[in-house]
Amino acid sequence: MSRTAISPDVLASLNDAQREAVLHFEGPILVLAGAGSGKTRVLTTRIARLIEHHGVDPRHILAVTFTNKAAGEMRERVARLLGEEPEGMWAGTFHAIGARMLRREAPLVGRTASFTIYDEDDSLALVRRMMEQARISTKEWAPKALRAEISDAKNALVTPEEYAARALHPVERAAAVVYPLLERALRDANAADFDDLLVLPVRLLEQHAERLADYRRRFQFILVDEYQDTNRAQYRLISLLGGEHGNVLVVGDDDQSIYGWRGADIRNILDFEKDFPAARVVRLEENYRSTPQVLALANAVISANTSRRGTTLRATRGAGETVTLVGSLDERDEAEFVTTELLSRRAADETLALRDIAILYRTNAQSRALEDACRARAIPYRLVGAVRFYDRREIRDLVSYLKLIANPADDEAFRRAVAAPRRGLGESTIEQLAARARAAGIPLLAAAGRADLHDGLRPAQRQALIGFAALVTRFRARATDAAVDELLLQLIEEIRFEDALRAEGKDGLDRLDNVRELLTGAAETVIDEGGELGLTPLDHFLQRAMLVTDFDRQDKTADAVTLMTLHNAKGLEFPLVFITGLEEGLVPLSRTHDAPKELEEERRLFYVGITRAKRKLFLSPIRAFLGLVSRFHFGHMRRQFRHRGR
């Protein structure tokens, strides 16, 4: 495919602010992009213009997106504008970019190129093990709480030593003991958790000046989407890479900063000009998504916040329906109204598909009544943010085998794989093996293959361990150049995984469907990513599996109503939107009343929900009776007085 010049019509179709951002060449620029203002179009057109008009080699461009799916769509749109693929351009999420850097530089951060990425469950299991090792009671301190403390510290680039020096609260002191143990265990397992995918690249660039210089030469133009949701580590990575040449374009909307609880720092976008004094600021305020009625409500809601740059959305669409506020008696009545209304609208408008409808709520616990109502009326629906595909038991079991095949030092993968299917190896046997492995300074897999470390075990247990180690060794040899779907199929047959699932009855048959989907995904990964960076197809598959999100897996062609939290709705749009559960205690959460910063974030979250609606928006609070609001919450009837005037 030969490169073609960007059509003049493309630039002509942009509004003045969009065109200003696209035509900007060198130097820093902050694009404040309101909801529905066409920021993706600006990003892709700018990349295409850098390549086609300014002659920038795609290899010198780094584009950071919010989701892996967005990165793929960005590449496709740029390719359409240019008439060819932007070969060599790096595009992906912060975590995907970080993982890619670490694959190249693994020895400099104490890993090999085939390191394993630990997801949240893997990390939590490792924290629990480190707590047991340090004799910290898991009843006194929840492993999840310590994991959260350590994660926050990592994302703020606080080292174990610095954290220990600052630890004052008892939970912090407990986390301070676990933090260095966790870091050492990850290194010994040749593994990295999600936080490491951000922290280790920063450490790499800070500690190795020659690598920093190389990456600065490589990435001469940097574009970052959703900049308002960056944390300290992400901010530091961009400032290191782009701080010298300053060719950094960040796009964001401080009014949509909704991840403060996850470490995002709104100051990164509010103070951009302090970091880049020469920065140009462009505001995208023309909204191409929603009706004037929806935008009037959105502007009114967000105007109450004080920590904002101040963008005001202007509608480009004609007038539409008014926003409807509906009071319900309880969550069942609310669900009945929502399903009745959406069916009525579908009957009145044959062009309205189920995929055009979203039902939003504050917490996942609120979905139950809505799901019950959808099932009762035979309304197909998809639940976003439930059990992630790669978190399902049967998928985790098989992926643990693949992780161990790729990385024999991964003890967490060993513990799961050796128990699926069961081999007569109980927890006490594995702990006995683990103690001997630690004493010998070797991973569990290596210990399983050594008969001299099996003293005291029954003959059947010894045979099971040696057989398991031999199985992994055989598949490790096959994995060097085998397609992942073929490797996985051979593995499933050899361990008789299908037989084990069928023995579970109907649930097992449902799990088999998920296994087939895993095989399909494995085949697609080989097609999409084979050969990049010289790694094995298995390494690529595992990286993709660990970084994929529910958002990335969404099938836009499936005709089903979407149920999701307000947080998960960010970046999406629907012709018809219902926002449910709009009473105090849920929106906003009760804990935010005496915390102005958190209350502003709750207001931004509501703003995000409102601006998902293109044509019609319904708002549904539970109606107060004698000043009381009633809703079942976490299995209990919650009653509280409704405040007025907020």
XYZ file of C-alpha atoms in Angstrom:
646
model
C 0.000 0.000 0.000
C 1.540 3.313 -1.036
C 1.259 6.410 1.111
C -1.206 9.030 -0.060
C -1.401 12.688 0.888
C -4.025 13.574 3.473
C -7.045 14.989 1.702
C -7.528 18.759 2.176
C -11.118 17.873 3.034
C -9.908 16.217 6.239
C -8.426 19.458 7.572
C -11.326 21.496 6.236
C -13.794 19.326 8.138
C -12.168 20.174 11.471
C -13.395 23.072 13.559
C -10.975 25.914 14.361
C -9.782 24.506 17.700
C -9.327 20.989 16.305
C -7.374 22.366 13.355
C -5.121 24.397 15.663
C -4.186 21.259 17.604
C -3.577 19.226 14.428
C -1.432 21.886 12.713
C 0.765 22.429 15.785
C 4.188 20.938 15.018
C 6.964 21.236 17.608
C 6.779 22.146 21.269
C 4.388 21.172 24.077
C 0.640 21.508 23.711
C -2.243 20.849 26.083
C -5.563 20.003 24.436
C -8.467 20.386 26.854
C -11.008 18.144 25.156
C -14.526 18.189 26.526
C -16.727 15.108 26.307
C -17.728 14.257 22.743
C -15.505 16.978 21.243
C -13.694 14.780 18.709
C -10.370 14.281 20.494
C -9.691 10.908 18.827
C -10.064 12.565 15.446
C -7.582 15.241 16.512
C -5.040 12.679 17.725
C -5.204 10.471 14.631
C -5.174 13.381 12.177
C -2.213 14.945 13.976
C -0.235 11.696 13.822
C -0.990 11.317 10.125
C 0.049 14.924 9.469
C 3.317 14.500 11.389
C 4.151 11.538 9.146
C 2.808 12.742 5.817
C 3.409 16.526 5.960
C 6.404 16.885 8.292
C 8.148 13.671 7.248
C 8.380 12.244 10.764
C 9.317 8.558 10.746
C 6.516 6.591 12.509
C 9.231 4.958 14.634
C 9.772 8.345 16.295
C 6.141 8.584 17.484
C 4.809 7.289 20.805
C 1.031 7.358 21.319
C -0.354 6.446 24.746
C -4.044 5.515 24.909
C -6.552 4.616 27.621
C -7.266 1.067 26.372
C -5.580 -1.480 24.135
C -8.631 -1.379 21.881
C -8.263 2.390 21.483
C -4.631 1.873 20.443
C -5.687 -0.593 17.739
C -8.399 1.736 16.464
C -5.921 4.633 16.427
C -3.514 2.667 14.228
C -6.360 1.716 11.872
C -7.553 5.308 11.513
C -4.038 6.613 10.909
C -3.513 3.875 8.299
C -6.712 4.936 6.503
C -5.571 8.567 6.437
C -2.091 7.667 5.138
C -3.025 4.791 2.866
C -0.538 2.541 4.677
C 0.312 1.209 8.131
C 2.384 3.523 10.383
C 5.104 0.874 10.718
C 7.250 1.213 13.825
C 4.953 3.549 15.744
C 4.437 2.549 19.364
C 0.786 2.839 20.413
C -0.726 1.360 23.563
C -1.666 1.877 27.180
C 0.905 2.963 29.758
C 1.059 -0.616 31.008
C 1.476 -2.084 27.514
C 4.188 0.458 26.641
C 5.919 -0.248 29.952
C 5.810 -4.001 29.362
C 7.268 -3.529 25.900
C 10.141 -1.446 27.251
C 10.842 -4.013 29.960
C 10.952 -6.893 27.463
C 13.764 -5.031 25.722
C 15.601 -3.975 28.873
C 14.763 -6.846 31.249
C 18.338 -7.563 32.478
C 18.685 -3.943 33.633
C 15.755 -4.400 36.045
C 16.645 -7.886 37.275
C 14.401 -9.872 34.921
C 14.611 -11.871 31.699
C 12.647 -11.064 28.548
C 10.157 -13.860 29.306
C 9.148 -12.425 32.698
C 5.618 -13.120 33.886
C 3.062 -10.359 34.455
C 1.127 -10.910 37.689
C -2.482 -9.772 37.711
C -4.271 -8.611 40.862
C -5.114 -12.133 42.042
C -1.521 -13.304 41.560
C -0.221 -10.278 43.453
C -2.727 -10.756 46.259
C -1.758 -14.418 46.655
C 1.908 -13.413 46.818
C 1.188 -10.727 49.436
C -0.652 -13.304 51.529
C 2.340 -15.657 51.301
C 4.761 -12.898 52.284
C 2.537 -12.042 55.266
C 2.666 -15.669 56.394
C 6.419 -15.657 55.923
C 6.719 -12.510 58.081
C 4.237 -13.921 60.638
C 1.765 -11.083 60.049
C -1.765 -12.267 60.787
C -4.087 -12.258 57.758
C -6.972 -11.975 60.237
C -5.624 -8.807 61.820
C -4.665 -7.224 58.492
C -6.445 -8.068 55.243
C -3.938 -8.931 52.482
C -5.998 -6.713 50.158
C -5.427 -3.709 52.447
C -1.668 -4.238 52.531
C -1.621 -4.816 48.783
C -3.453 -1.495 48.264
C -0.979 0.338 50.517
C 1.990 -1.078 48.592
C 0.363 -0.383 45.228
C -0.258 3.253 46.162
C 3.357 3.574 47.262
C 4.662 2.084 44.017
C 2.519 4.326 41.829
C 3.745 7.325 43.816
C 7.336 6.087 43.194
C 7.942 5.581 46.912
C 10.607 2.915 47.525
C 10.333 0.292 50.317
C 12.945 2.198 52.326
C 11.136 5.525 51.958
C 7.807 3.913 52.783
C 9.182 2.307 55.955
C 10.581 5.657 57.111
C 7.152 7.300 56.698
C 5.002 4.460 58.078
C 3.069 5.682 61.124
C -0.288 3.904 61.149
C -0.283 0.198 62.170
C -1.480 -0.911 58.710
C 1.364 1.094 57.158
C 3.890 -0.531 59.473
C 2.598 -3.972 58.488
C 2.798 -3.038 54.799
C 6.337 -1.716 55.351
C 7.417 -5.217 56.410
C 5.747 -6.916 53.426
C 6.791 -4.389 50.739
C 10.514 -5.370 50.477
C 9.638 -9.073 50.767
C 7.185 -8.692 47.894
C 9.757 -6.918 45.724
C 12.312 -9.661 46.335
C 9.770 -12.419 45.648
C 8.726 -10.826 42.358
C 12.348 -10.561 41.286
C 13.078 -14.173 42.277
C 10.014 -15.348 40.332
C 11.114 -13.378 37.247
C 7.784 -11.576 37.507
C 6.352 -8.055 37.473
C 3.007 -6.883 38.798
C 0.905 -4.191 37.111
C 2.533 -1.482 39.188
C 5.999 -2.657 38.128
C 5.047 -2.087 34.484
C 5.038 1.625 35.349
C 7.655 1.802 38.091
C 10.419 -0.294 36.504
C 10.551 1.704 33.226
C 10.867 4.905 35.273
C 13.632 3.338 37.350
C 15.329 2.131 34.170
C 15.357 5.618 32.627
C 16.431 7.329 35.855
C 19.307 4.950 36.539
C 20.640 4.381 32.998
C 21.423 7.664 31.254
C 22.385 5.978 27.978
C 19.027 4.184 27.757
C 17.195 7.425 28.520
C 19.116 9.151 25.706
C 18.259 6.300 23.311
C 14.552 6.421 24.118
C 14.479 10.210 23.817
C 16.022 9.896 20.362
C 13.516 7.193 19.522
C 10.373 9.002 20.707
C 10.702 12.509 19.286
C 6.940 13.109 19.316
C 4.763 11.935 22.201
C 0.968 12.014 22.351
C -0.930 11.092 25.529
C -4.690 10.590 25.736
C -6.728 10.841 28.973
C -3.911 12.783 30.645
C -6.194 13.784 33.521
C -6.114 10.184 34.751
C -2.325 9.792 34.971
C -0.659 9.011 38.283
C 2.790 9.990 39.539
C 4.639 7.129 37.825
C 2.921 7.773 34.470
C 3.569 11.491 34.738
C 7.237 10.828 35.509
C 7.602 8.484 32.535
C 6.279 11.118 30.120
C 8.367 13.905 31.654
C 11.516 11.755 31.352
C 10.870 10.824 27.728
C 9.629 14.212 26.547
C 11.260 16.651 28.940
C 14.251 17.378 26.684
C 12.685 17.953 23.255
C 9.297 19.034 24.628
C 7.324 17.657 21.677
C 4.584 16.435 23.961
C 0.879 16.698 23.214
C -1.428 15.716 26.049
C -5.174 15.461 25.635
C -7.513 15.389 28.574
C -10.480 16.815 30.360
C -10.121 17.663 34.028
C -13.921 17.498 34.272
C -13.654 13.753 33.564
C -10.934 12.950 36.106
C -12.607 10.105 38.030
C -9.773 7.835 39.158
C -8.352 9.697 42.150
C -9.096 6.628 44.299
C -6.747 4.694 41.994
C -3.873 7.152 42.302
C -4.669 9.498 39.399
C -3.550 13.048 40.141
C -5.675 15.783 38.581
C -2.803 18.221 39.198
C -0.932 16.636 36.279
C -3.312 18.328 33.850
C -4.110 21.398 35.963
C -0.391 22.220 36.274
C 0.787 21.163 32.801
C 2.139 24.641 31.995
C 4.311 24.562 35.128
C 6.113 21.530 33.719
C 6.090 22.892 30.157
C 6.067 26.734 30.423
C 6.024 27.189 26.643
C 2.930 25.011 26.236
C 0.130 26.086 23.950
C -3.370 25.460 25.319
C -6.249 24.568 23.001
C -9.840 24.034 24.157
C -12.179 21.655 22.329
C -15.646 22.669 23.510
C -17.879 21.862 20.546
C -19.728 18.658 21.389
C -20.714 16.364 18.496
C -22.377 13.688 20.638
C -25.237 14.974 22.753
C -28.322 17.130 22.443
C -28.429 20.662 23.934
C -30.720 19.390 26.709
C -28.185 16.786 27.863
C -25.312 19.268 27.691
C -27.209 21.931 29.635
C -27.519 19.494 32.531
C -23.872 18.424 32.250
C -22.635 22.029 32.286
C -24.844 22.864 35.267
C -23.587 19.875 37.274
C -19.878 20.420 36.663
C -19.975 24.203 37.128
C -20.289 23.616 40.895
C -16.699 22.300 41.002
C -13.918 24.757 41.797
C -10.814 22.676 40.906
C -11.174 22.840 37.148
C -9.826 24.658 34.112
C -13.317 25.610 33.043
C -14.535 24.241 29.706
C -18.150 24.676 28.630
C -19.650 22.204 26.169
C -21.526 23.652 23.195
C -23.923 21.484 21.235
C -23.595 21.060 17.485
C -26.694 18.856 17.279
C -30.226 20.157 17.096
C -32.648 20.213 20.005
C -33.844 16.860 21.320
C -35.869 15.407 24.157
C -35.703 16.825 27.652
C -33.866 14.919 30.357
C -36.383 12.869 32.371
C -36.223 12.455 36.170
C -38.179 9.434 37.414
C -38.705 8.644 41.106
C -39.079 4.960 42.010
C -40.315 3.237 45.181
C -37.361 0.854 45.483
C -34.753 -0.881 43.297
C -37.308 -3.413 41.967
C -39.679 -0.646 40.944
C -36.736 1.191 39.384
C -35.697 -1.887 37.378
C -39.316 -2.428 36.280
C -39.516 1.145 34.993
C -36.188 0.942 33.140
C -37.018 -2.314 31.330
C -40.577 -1.200 30.521
C -39.351 2.106 29.114
C -36.586 0.619 26.980
C -38.958 -1.978 25.497
C -41.509 0.759 24.799
C -38.897 2.870 23.022
C -37.690 -0.110 21.030
C -41.264 -0.782 19.900
C -41.714 2.867 18.858
C -38.355 3.129 17.040
C -37.236 0.100 15.040
C -33.825 1.712 14.413
C -33.037 1.637 18.155
C -31.008 -1.514 18.808
C -30.410 -3.025 22.229
C -26.707 -2.209 21.845
C -27.753 1.469 21.712
C -28.966 1.337 25.326
C -26.916 1.583 28.519
C -28.012 1.283 32.149
C -25.496 2.888 34.491
C -25.104 2.705 38.270
C -22.549 3.653 40.943
C -21.603 0.223 42.322
C -21.617 -3.298 40.854
C -23.904 -4.462 43.680
C -26.749 -2.436 42.127
C -26.893 -4.607 39.008
C -28.802 -7.505 40.631
C -32.331 -6.040 40.423
C -31.664 -4.783 36.897
C -30.389 -8.184 35.792
C -33.434 -9.890 37.324
C -35.755 -7.534 35.438
C -33.918 -8.083 32.137
C -34.074 -11.867 32.543
C -37.768 -11.746 33.471
C -38.521 -9.913 30.218
C -36.062 -11.928 28.092
C -33.974 -8.811 27.350
C -30.436 -9.781 26.276
C -27.843 -7.891 28.290
C -24.100 -7.818 28.840
C -22.627 -7.051 32.212
C -19.408 -5.042 32.083
C -17.128 -5.261 35.100
C -18.294 -8.650 36.373
C -15.878 -11.584 36.298
C -13.150 -10.736 33.816
C -12.723 -13.432 31.151
C -9.138 -14.149 32.199
C -10.226 -14.322 35.864
C -12.550 -17.291 35.298
C -11.358 -20.399 37.086
C -10.822 -22.612 34.058
C -9.022 -19.840 32.158
C -6.742 -19.047 35.092
C -5.938 -22.757 35.399
C -4.810 -23.071 31.783
C -3.015 -19.723 31.734
C -1.068 -20.792 34.839
C 0.318 -23.703 32.804
C 1.294 -21.327 29.996
C 2.931 -18.925 32.468
C 4.966 -21.747 33.967
C 5.984 -23.023 30.539
C 7.166 -19.530 29.598
C 8.761 -18.788 32.976
C 9.843 -21.804 35.082
C 10.615 -19.494 38.035
C 6.964 -18.500 38.475
C 6.034 -20.173 41.765
C 2.495 -18.738 41.818
C 1.798 -20.326 38.432
C 3.247 -23.619 39.685
C 0.939 -23.683 42.713
C -2.161 -23.276 40.567
C -1.176 -25.475 37.622
C -0.067 -28.436 39.746
C -3.566 -28.532 41.300
C -5.533 -28.441 38.014
C -6.544 -31.164 37.469
C -5.894 -32.630 40.915
C -2.889 -34.913 41.239
C -3.194 -36.005 44.856
C -0.905 -33.181 45.963
C -2.452 -31.372 48.906
C -1.530 -27.975 50.295
C 0.691 -29.464 52.992
C 2.690 -31.374 50.364
C 3.245 -28.225 48.298
C 4.255 -26.257 51.408
C 6.737 -28.988 52.306
C 8.159 -28.793 48.780
C 8.241 -24.974 48.986
C 10.284 -25.057 52.206
C 12.837 -27.345 50.565
C 12.899 -25.211 47.426
C 13.617 -22.094 49.523
C 16.395 -23.897 51.382
C 17.936 -24.971 48.084
C 17.459 -21.527 46.533
C 15.505 -22.876 43.542
C 11.967 -22.403 42.136
C 9.185 -24.849 42.932
C 9.237 -26.386 39.448
C 12.917 -27.230 39.756
C 12.281 -28.736 43.189
C 9.411 -30.821 41.816
C 11.795 -32.441 39.353
C 14.405 -33.344 41.966
C 13.777 -36.710 43.632
C 16.337 -35.915 46.350
C 13.984 -33.192 47.680
C 11.004 -35.556 47.968
C 11.953 -37.369 51.195
C 8.949 -38.172 53.341
C 6.452 -38.036 50.465
C 4.378 -41.011 49.378
C 5.457 -42.771 46.145
C 2.347 -41.488 44.334
C 3.151 -37.915 45.336
C 6.762 -38.235 44.204
C 5.618 -39.630 40.871
C 3.057 -36.849 40.455
C 5.668 -34.126 41.081
C 8.277 -35.622 38.755
C 5.642 -36.245 36.083
C 4.390 -32.677 36.338
C 7.915 -31.244 36.052
C 8.578 -33.432 33.012
C 5.307 -32.290 31.401
C 6.242 -28.611 31.758
C 9.756 -29.281 30.435
C 8.360 -31.004 27.321
C 5.983 -28.163 26.590
C 8.682 -25.581 27.254
C 10.709 -27.120 24.417
C 7.659 -27.034 22.116
C 6.867 -23.404 23.016
C 10.004 -22.024 21.362
C 8.316 -21.672 17.987
C 4.899 -23.348 18.284
C 1.673 -21.466 17.667
C -0.044 -20.806 20.990
C -3.383 -22.358 20.010
C -1.641 -25.573 18.953
C 0.391 -25.633 22.171
C -2.724 -25.029 24.239
C -4.716 -27.723 22.437
C -1.930 -30.268 23.010
C -1.770 -29.283 26.670
C -5.548 -29.638 27.156
C -5.412 -33.129 25.645
C -2.365 -34.252 27.609
C -3.649 -33.211 31.043
C -7.190 -34.413 30.142
C -8.580 -31.018 31.069
C -11.774 -31.498 29.047
C -12.568 -34.732 30.915
C -12.134 -32.946 34.241
C -14.559 -30.196 33.206
C -17.143 -32.581 31.770
C -17.160 -34.416 35.100
C -18.530 -31.213 36.675
C -21.816 -31.503 34.771
C -23.604 -28.508 33.233
C -21.280 -25.930 34.828
C -18.337 -27.781 33.340
C -19.876 -27.631 29.872
C -20.246 -23.852 30.237
C -16.593 -23.673 31.248
C -15.662 -25.666 28.141
C -17.190 -22.897 26.027
C -14.803 -20.463 27.707
C -11.875 -22.782 26.968
C -12.850 -22.804 23.289
C -12.933 -18.996 23.358
C -9.440 -19.035 24.879
C -8.228 -21.191 21.971
C -9.767 -18.737 19.499
C -8.046 -15.818 21.237
C -4.741 -17.694 21.172
C -5.029 -18.242 17.408
C -5.830 -14.564 16.822
C -2.841 -13.483 18.896
C -0.486 -15.458 16.690
C -1.970 -13.802 13.613
C -1.929 -10.280 15.082
C 1.374 -10.224 16.924
C 3.625 -13.021 15.737
C 7.323 -12.256 15.633
C 7.493 -8.756 17.151
C 10.631 -8.139 19.225
C 11.874 -11.674 18.561
C 9.955 -13.168 21.497
C 8.045 -16.438 21.342
C 4.352 -16.421 20.368
C 3.633 -17.618 23.922
C 5.322 -14.555 25.457
C 3.155 -12.298 23.289
C -0.012 -14.151 24.142
C 0.604 -14.004 27.893
C 1.361 -10.290 27.811
C -1.816 -9.608 25.866
C -3.878 -11.853 28.171
C -2.658 -10.067 31.303
C -3.208 -6.566 29.922
C -6.560 -7.056 28.193
C -9.566 -5.462 29.916
C -13.317 -6.018 29.773
C -13.491 -2.854 27.682
C -11.089 -4.351 25.127
C -13.195 -7.503 24.840
C -16.501 -5.746 24.182
C -18.237 -6.908 21.025
C -19.855 -3.826 19.515
C -21.909 -5.977 17.121
C -23.674 -7.953 19.878
C -27.258 -6.738 20.264
C -27.643 -6.528 24.006
C -28.330 -3.834 26.582
C -25.160 -2.786 28.416
C -25.153 -2.758 32.227
C -22.133 -1.146 33.867
C -20.873 1.230 36.524
C -20.371 4.918 35.819
C -16.601 4.356 35.971
C -16.730 1.660 33.294
C -18.833 3.872 31.023
C -16.032 6.374 30.505
C -15.099 6.673 26.834
C -18.384 5.167 25.589
C -21.546 6.668 24.157
C -25.124 5.453 23.675
C -28.261 6.976 22.109
C -30.312 6.023 25.186
C -28.902 6.104 28.735
C -30.463 5.374 32.135
C -28.522 6.500 35.240
C -29.987 4.663 38.225
C -29.522 4.875 41.972
C -29.239 8.646 42.095
C -29.698 9.151 45.808
C -27.298 10.332 48.463
C -25.184 7.541 49.821
C -24.689 6.211 46.271
C -24.306 9.327 44.122
C -22.503 10.855 45.859
C -21.171 8.119 48.145
C -21.851 8.912 51.788
C -18.157 9.087 52.695
C -17.622 12.135 50.452
C -19.873 14.583 52.350
C -17.058 15.871 54.539
C -14.338 15.545 51.880
C -14.571 18.392 49.330
C -12.031 16.859 46.907
C -13.841 13.517 46.871
C -17.206 15.245 46.480
C -15.856 17.053 43.410
C -14.753 13.713 41.974
C -18.247 12.303 42.581
C -19.633 15.287 40.699
C -17.202 14.599 37.828
C -18.353 10.972 37.802
C -21.978 12.055 37.463
C -20.896 14.417 34.672
C -19.245 11.489 32.856
C -22.470 9.498 33.120
C -24.594 12.353 31.774
C -22.324 12.937 28.784
C -22.559 9.288 27.662
C -26.099 10.037 26.382
C -26.486 11.056 22.759
C -30.246 11.498 22.383
C -32.153 10.668 25.558
C -31.221 10.547 29.229
C -33.235 9.194 32.166
C -32.223 9.896 35.780
C -33.639 7.539 38.388
C -33.471 8.180 42.147
C -35.487 6.230 44.701
C -38.366 8.497 45.682
C -38.366 9.666 49.310
C -41.300 8.596 51.493
C -41.687 10.763 54.607
C -38.148 11.976 53.965
C -36.710 8.426 53.894
C -35.000 6.657 51.009
C -35.099 2.824 50.955
C -32.861 0.548 48.910
C -31.375 -2.890 49.493
C -27.595 -2.514 49.617
C -25.205 -5.431 50.177
C -28.136 -7.574 51.365
C -29.573 -5.071 53.840
C -32.368 -2.543 53.609
C -30.706 0.855 53.880
C -32.873 3.764 54.994
C -31.655 7.313 55.266
C -33.066 10.794 55.199
C -32.805 12.480 51.831
C -31.019 15.800 52.086
C -32.551 18.694 50.246
C -30.892 21.555 48.439
C -27.684 19.806 47.389
